[in-house]
CSV table of C-alpha atoms in Angstrom, one decimal:
chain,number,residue,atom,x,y,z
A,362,UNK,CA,-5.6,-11.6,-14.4
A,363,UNK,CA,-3.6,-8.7,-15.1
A,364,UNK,CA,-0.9,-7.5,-12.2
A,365,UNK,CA,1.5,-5.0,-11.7
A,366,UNK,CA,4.7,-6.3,-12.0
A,367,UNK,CA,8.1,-4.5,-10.4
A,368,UNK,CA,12.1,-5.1,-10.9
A,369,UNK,CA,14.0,-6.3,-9.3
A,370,UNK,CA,13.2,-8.0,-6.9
A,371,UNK,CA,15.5,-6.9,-4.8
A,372,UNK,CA,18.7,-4.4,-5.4
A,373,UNK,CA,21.3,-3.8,-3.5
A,374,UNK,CA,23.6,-0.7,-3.9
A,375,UNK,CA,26.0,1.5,-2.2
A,376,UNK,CA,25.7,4.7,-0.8
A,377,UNK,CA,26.0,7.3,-3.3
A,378,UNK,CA,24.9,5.5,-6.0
A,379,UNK,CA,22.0,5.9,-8.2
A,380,UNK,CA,19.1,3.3,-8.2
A,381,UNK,CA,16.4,3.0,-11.1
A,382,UNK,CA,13.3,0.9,-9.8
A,383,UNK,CA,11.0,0.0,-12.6
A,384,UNK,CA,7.2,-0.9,-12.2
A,385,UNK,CA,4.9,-2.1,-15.5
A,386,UNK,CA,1.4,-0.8,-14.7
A,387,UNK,CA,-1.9,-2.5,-15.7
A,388,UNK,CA,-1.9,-1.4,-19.3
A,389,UNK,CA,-5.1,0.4,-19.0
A,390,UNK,CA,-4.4,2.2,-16.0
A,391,UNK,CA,-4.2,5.6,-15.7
A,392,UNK,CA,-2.9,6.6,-12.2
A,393,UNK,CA,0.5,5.4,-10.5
A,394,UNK,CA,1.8,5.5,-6.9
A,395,UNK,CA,5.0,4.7,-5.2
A,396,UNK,CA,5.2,4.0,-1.6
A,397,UNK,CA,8.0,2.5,1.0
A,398,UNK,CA,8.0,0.6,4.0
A,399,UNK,CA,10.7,0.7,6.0
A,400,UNK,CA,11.5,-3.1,8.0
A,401,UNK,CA,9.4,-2.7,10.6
A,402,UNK,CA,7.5,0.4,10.0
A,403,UNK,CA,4.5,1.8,8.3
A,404,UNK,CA,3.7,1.4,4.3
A,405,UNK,CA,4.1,5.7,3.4
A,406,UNK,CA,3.0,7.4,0.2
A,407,UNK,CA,5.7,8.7,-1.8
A,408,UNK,CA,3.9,9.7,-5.0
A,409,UNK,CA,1.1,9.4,-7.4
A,410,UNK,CA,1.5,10.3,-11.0
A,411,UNK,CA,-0.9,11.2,-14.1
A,412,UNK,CA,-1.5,12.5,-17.6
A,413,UNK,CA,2.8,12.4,-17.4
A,414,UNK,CA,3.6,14.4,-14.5
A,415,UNK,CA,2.9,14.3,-10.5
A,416,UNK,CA,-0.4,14.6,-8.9
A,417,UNK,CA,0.8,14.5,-5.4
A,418,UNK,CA,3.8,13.7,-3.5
A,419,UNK,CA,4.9,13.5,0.2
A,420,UNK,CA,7.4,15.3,1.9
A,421,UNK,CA,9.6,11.7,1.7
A,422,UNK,CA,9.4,12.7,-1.7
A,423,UNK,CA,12.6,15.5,-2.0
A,424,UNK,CA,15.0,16.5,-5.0
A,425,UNK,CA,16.7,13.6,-4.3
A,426,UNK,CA,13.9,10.9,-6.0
A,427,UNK,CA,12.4,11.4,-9.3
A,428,UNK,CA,9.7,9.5,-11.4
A,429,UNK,CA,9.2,8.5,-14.6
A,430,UNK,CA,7.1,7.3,-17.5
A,431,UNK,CA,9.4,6.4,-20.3
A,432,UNK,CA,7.5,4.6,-22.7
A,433,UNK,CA,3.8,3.5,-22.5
A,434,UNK,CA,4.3,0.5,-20.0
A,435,UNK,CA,7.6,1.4,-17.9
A,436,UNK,CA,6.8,3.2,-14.5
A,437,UNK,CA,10.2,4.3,-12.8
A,438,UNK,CA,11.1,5.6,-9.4
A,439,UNK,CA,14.8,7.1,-9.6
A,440,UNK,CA,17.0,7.8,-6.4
A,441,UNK,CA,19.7,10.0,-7.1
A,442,UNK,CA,22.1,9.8,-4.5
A,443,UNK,CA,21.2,6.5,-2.0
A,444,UNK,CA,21.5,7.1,1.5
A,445,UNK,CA,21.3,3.7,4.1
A,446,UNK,CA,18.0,5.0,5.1
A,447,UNK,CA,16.7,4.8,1.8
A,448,UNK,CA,16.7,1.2,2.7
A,449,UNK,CA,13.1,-0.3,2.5
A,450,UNK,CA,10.5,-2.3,0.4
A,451,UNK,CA,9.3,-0.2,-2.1
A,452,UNK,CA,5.8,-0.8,-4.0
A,453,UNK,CA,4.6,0.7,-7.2
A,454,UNK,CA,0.6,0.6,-7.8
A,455,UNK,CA,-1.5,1.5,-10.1
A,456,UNK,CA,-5.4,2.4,-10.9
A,457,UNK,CA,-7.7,2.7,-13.6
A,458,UNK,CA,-9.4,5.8,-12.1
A,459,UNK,CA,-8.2,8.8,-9.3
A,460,UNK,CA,-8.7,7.7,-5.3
A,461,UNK,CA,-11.7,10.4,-5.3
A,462,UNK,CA,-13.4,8.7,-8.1
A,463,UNK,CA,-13.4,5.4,-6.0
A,464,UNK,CA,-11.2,3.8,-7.9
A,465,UNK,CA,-9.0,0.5,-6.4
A,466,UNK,CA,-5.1,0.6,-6.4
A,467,UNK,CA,-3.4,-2.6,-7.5
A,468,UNK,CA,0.2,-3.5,-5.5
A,469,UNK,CA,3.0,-4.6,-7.0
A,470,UNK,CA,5.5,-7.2,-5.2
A,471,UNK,CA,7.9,-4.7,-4.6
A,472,UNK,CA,11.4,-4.3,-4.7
A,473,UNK,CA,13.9,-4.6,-1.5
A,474,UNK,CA,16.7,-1.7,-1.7
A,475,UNK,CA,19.6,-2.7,0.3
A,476,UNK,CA,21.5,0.3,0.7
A,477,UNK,CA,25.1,-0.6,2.3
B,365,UNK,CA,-0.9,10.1,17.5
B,366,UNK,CA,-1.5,8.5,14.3
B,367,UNK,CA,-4.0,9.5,11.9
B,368,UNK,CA,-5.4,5.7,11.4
B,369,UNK,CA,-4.7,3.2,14.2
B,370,UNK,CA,-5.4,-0.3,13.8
B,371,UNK,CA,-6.2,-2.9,16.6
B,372,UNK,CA,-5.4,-5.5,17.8
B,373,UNK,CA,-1.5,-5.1,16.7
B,374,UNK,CA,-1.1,-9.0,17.0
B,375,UNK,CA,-3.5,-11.5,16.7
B,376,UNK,CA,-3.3,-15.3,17.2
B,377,UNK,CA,-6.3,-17.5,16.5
B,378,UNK,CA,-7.6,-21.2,16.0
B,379,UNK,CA,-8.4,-22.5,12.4
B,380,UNK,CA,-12.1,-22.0,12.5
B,381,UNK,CA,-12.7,-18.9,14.6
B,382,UNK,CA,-14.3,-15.4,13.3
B,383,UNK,CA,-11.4,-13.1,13.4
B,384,UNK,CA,-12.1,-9.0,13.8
B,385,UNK,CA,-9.5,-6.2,13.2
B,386,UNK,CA,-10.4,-3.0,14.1
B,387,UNK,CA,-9.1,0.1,12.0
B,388,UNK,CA,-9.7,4.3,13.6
B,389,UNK,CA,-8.9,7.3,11.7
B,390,UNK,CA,-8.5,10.9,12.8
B,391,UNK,CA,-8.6,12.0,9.5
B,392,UNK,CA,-11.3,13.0,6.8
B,393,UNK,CA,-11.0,10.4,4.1
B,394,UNK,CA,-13.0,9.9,0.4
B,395,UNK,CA,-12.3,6.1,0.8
B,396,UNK,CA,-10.7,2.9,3.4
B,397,UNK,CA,-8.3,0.2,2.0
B,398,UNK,CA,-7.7,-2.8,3.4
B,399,UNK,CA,-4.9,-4.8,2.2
B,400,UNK,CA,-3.5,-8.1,3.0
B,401,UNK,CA,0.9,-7.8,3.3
B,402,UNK,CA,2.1,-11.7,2.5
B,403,UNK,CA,5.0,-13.0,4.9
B,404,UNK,CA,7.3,-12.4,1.5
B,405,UNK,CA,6.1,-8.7,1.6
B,406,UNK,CA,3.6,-8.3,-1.5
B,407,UNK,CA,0.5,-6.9,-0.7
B,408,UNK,CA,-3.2,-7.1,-1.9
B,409,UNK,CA,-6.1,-5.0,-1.8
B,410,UNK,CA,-8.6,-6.7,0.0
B,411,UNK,CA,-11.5,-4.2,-0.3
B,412,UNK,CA,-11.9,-0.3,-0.8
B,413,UNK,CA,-14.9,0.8,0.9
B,414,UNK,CA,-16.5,4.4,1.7
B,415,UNK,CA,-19.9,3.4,3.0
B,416,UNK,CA,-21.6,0.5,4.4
B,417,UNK,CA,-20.2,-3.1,4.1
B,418,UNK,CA,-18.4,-5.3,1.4
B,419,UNK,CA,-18.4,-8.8,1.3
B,420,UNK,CA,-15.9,-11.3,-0.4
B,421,UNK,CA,-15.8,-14.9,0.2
B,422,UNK,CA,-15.2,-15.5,3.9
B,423,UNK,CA,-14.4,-12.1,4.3
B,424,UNK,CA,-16.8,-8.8,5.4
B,425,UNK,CA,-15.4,-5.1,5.8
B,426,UNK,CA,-17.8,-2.6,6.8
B,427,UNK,CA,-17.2,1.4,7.9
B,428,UNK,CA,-19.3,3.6,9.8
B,429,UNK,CA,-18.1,7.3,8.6
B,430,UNK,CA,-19.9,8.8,11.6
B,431,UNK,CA,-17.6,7.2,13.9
B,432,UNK,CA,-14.5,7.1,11.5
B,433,UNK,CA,-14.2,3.4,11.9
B,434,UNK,CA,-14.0,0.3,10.0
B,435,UNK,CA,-13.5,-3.2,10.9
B,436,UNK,CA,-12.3,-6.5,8.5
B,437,UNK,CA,-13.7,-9.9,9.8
B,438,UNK,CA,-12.7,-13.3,8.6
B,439,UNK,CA,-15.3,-16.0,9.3
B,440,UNK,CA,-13.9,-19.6,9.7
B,441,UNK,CA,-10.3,-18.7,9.9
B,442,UNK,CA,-7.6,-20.7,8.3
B,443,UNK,CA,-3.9,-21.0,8.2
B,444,UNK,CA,-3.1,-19.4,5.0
B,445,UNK,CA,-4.9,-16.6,6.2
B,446,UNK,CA,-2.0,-15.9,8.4
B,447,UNK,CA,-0.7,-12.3,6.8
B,448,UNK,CA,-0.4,-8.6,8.2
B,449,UNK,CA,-4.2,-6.7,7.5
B,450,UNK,CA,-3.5,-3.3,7.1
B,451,UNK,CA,-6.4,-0.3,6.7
B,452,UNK,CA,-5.5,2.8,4.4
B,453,UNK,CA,-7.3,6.3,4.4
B,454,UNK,CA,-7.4,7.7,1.1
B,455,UNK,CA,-7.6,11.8,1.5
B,456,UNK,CA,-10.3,13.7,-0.5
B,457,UNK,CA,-9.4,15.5,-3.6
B,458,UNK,CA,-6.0,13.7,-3.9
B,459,UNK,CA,-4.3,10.3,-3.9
B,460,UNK,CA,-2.2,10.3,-0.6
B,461,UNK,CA,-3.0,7.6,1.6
B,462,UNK,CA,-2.5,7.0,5.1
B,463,UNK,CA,-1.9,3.5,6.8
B,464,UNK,CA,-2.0,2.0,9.7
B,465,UNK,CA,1.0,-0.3,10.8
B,466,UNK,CA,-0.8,-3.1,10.2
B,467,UNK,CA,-2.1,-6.3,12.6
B,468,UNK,CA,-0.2,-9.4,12.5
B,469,UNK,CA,-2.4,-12.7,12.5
B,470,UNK,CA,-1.4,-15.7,13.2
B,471,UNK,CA,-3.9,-19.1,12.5
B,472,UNK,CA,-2.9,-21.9,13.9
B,473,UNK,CA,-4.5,-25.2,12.8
């Protein structure tokens, strides 16, 4: 069955740094999301991307992060500058069709951004 | 207060009992997820409902939109489906979703 797949697993980086978080859609999906959960807290939208540009995005979502679609299969999420509470669980997703068209998002494992 | 509030927040049951978790939302949503958050962290959509009731193996999710609430059951309950349930609003004409923080359940055998 086909999945999303995300690396790595988990990252860990120091403050300042730049952090590139990579997602592989389902190949014949259209739509792509980001979201975070900090430990403890709520899963939160971050972004949704299509047709090679954003859709939507939160207000999480500031000049410091950026996305990507590189090639036909990568999906990236870039953090420019890390802070420690960028810290979190972050999941890429992915559907054939928009949310108003009824169509289901599929999770990736997500990746664990140590920030120190 | 929260757009979508879940309840119970933590759940413990015996292997074999019907389980219910309760989701509320505040807001106008197109669609409801529920997903499934493994103890490693990965989640899984359940179900993505916006009317009526969905079934899938042992479980059920139904939504009344009138009321703006959904509920996920589990009949016979086992073990491994010890996980964190969480329900997701999906807001019309876009792709933002809102979640709830989730109910932790626990079966024991």
């Amino acid at each position: 069955e086909p999945e999303v797949t995300q690396t790595p697993s988990h990252q860990v980086t120091q403050m300042g740094q730049e952090v590139i978080l990579r997602c592989v859609p389902i190949s014949n999906h259209l739509y792509f999301y980001w979201y975070r959960q900090i430990l403890g807290q709520k899963v939160e939208f971050l972004v949704s991307f299509y047709n090679n540009e954003i859709s939507e995005k939160s207000e999480i979502f500031d000049d410091q992060f950026s996305v990507e679609r590189p090639d036909g299969s990568n999906f990236t999420l870039k953090i420019r500058s890390t802070k420690l509470e960028d810290s979190a669980m972050y999941f890429c997703a992915s559907s054939e069709g928009g949310g108003t068209s009824g169509y289901e998002q599929y999770f990736g494992p997500g990746t664990r951004l140590t920030v120190t | 207060k929260n757009e979508v509030e879940q309840s119970p927040q933590n759940l413990t049951a015996q292997e074999g009992e019907f389980i219910t978790i309760n989701c509320s939302y505040s807001v106008g949503i197109s669609a409801l997820h529920w997903l499934q958050q493994h103890p490693g962290g990965g989640i899984v959509s359940l179900f993505m409902l916006s009317s009526g009731k969905k079934k899938h193996g042992r479980l059920i999710a139904t939504i009344n939109i009138q009321e703006k609430h959904s509920s996920l059951h589990i009949t016979a309950s086992h073990p491994r489906d010890s996980a964190v349930y969480i329900c997701a609003a999906l807001i019309p004409f876009g792709n933002d979703m809102r979640f709830g923080a989730g109910t932790r359940l626990t079966v024991k055998p």
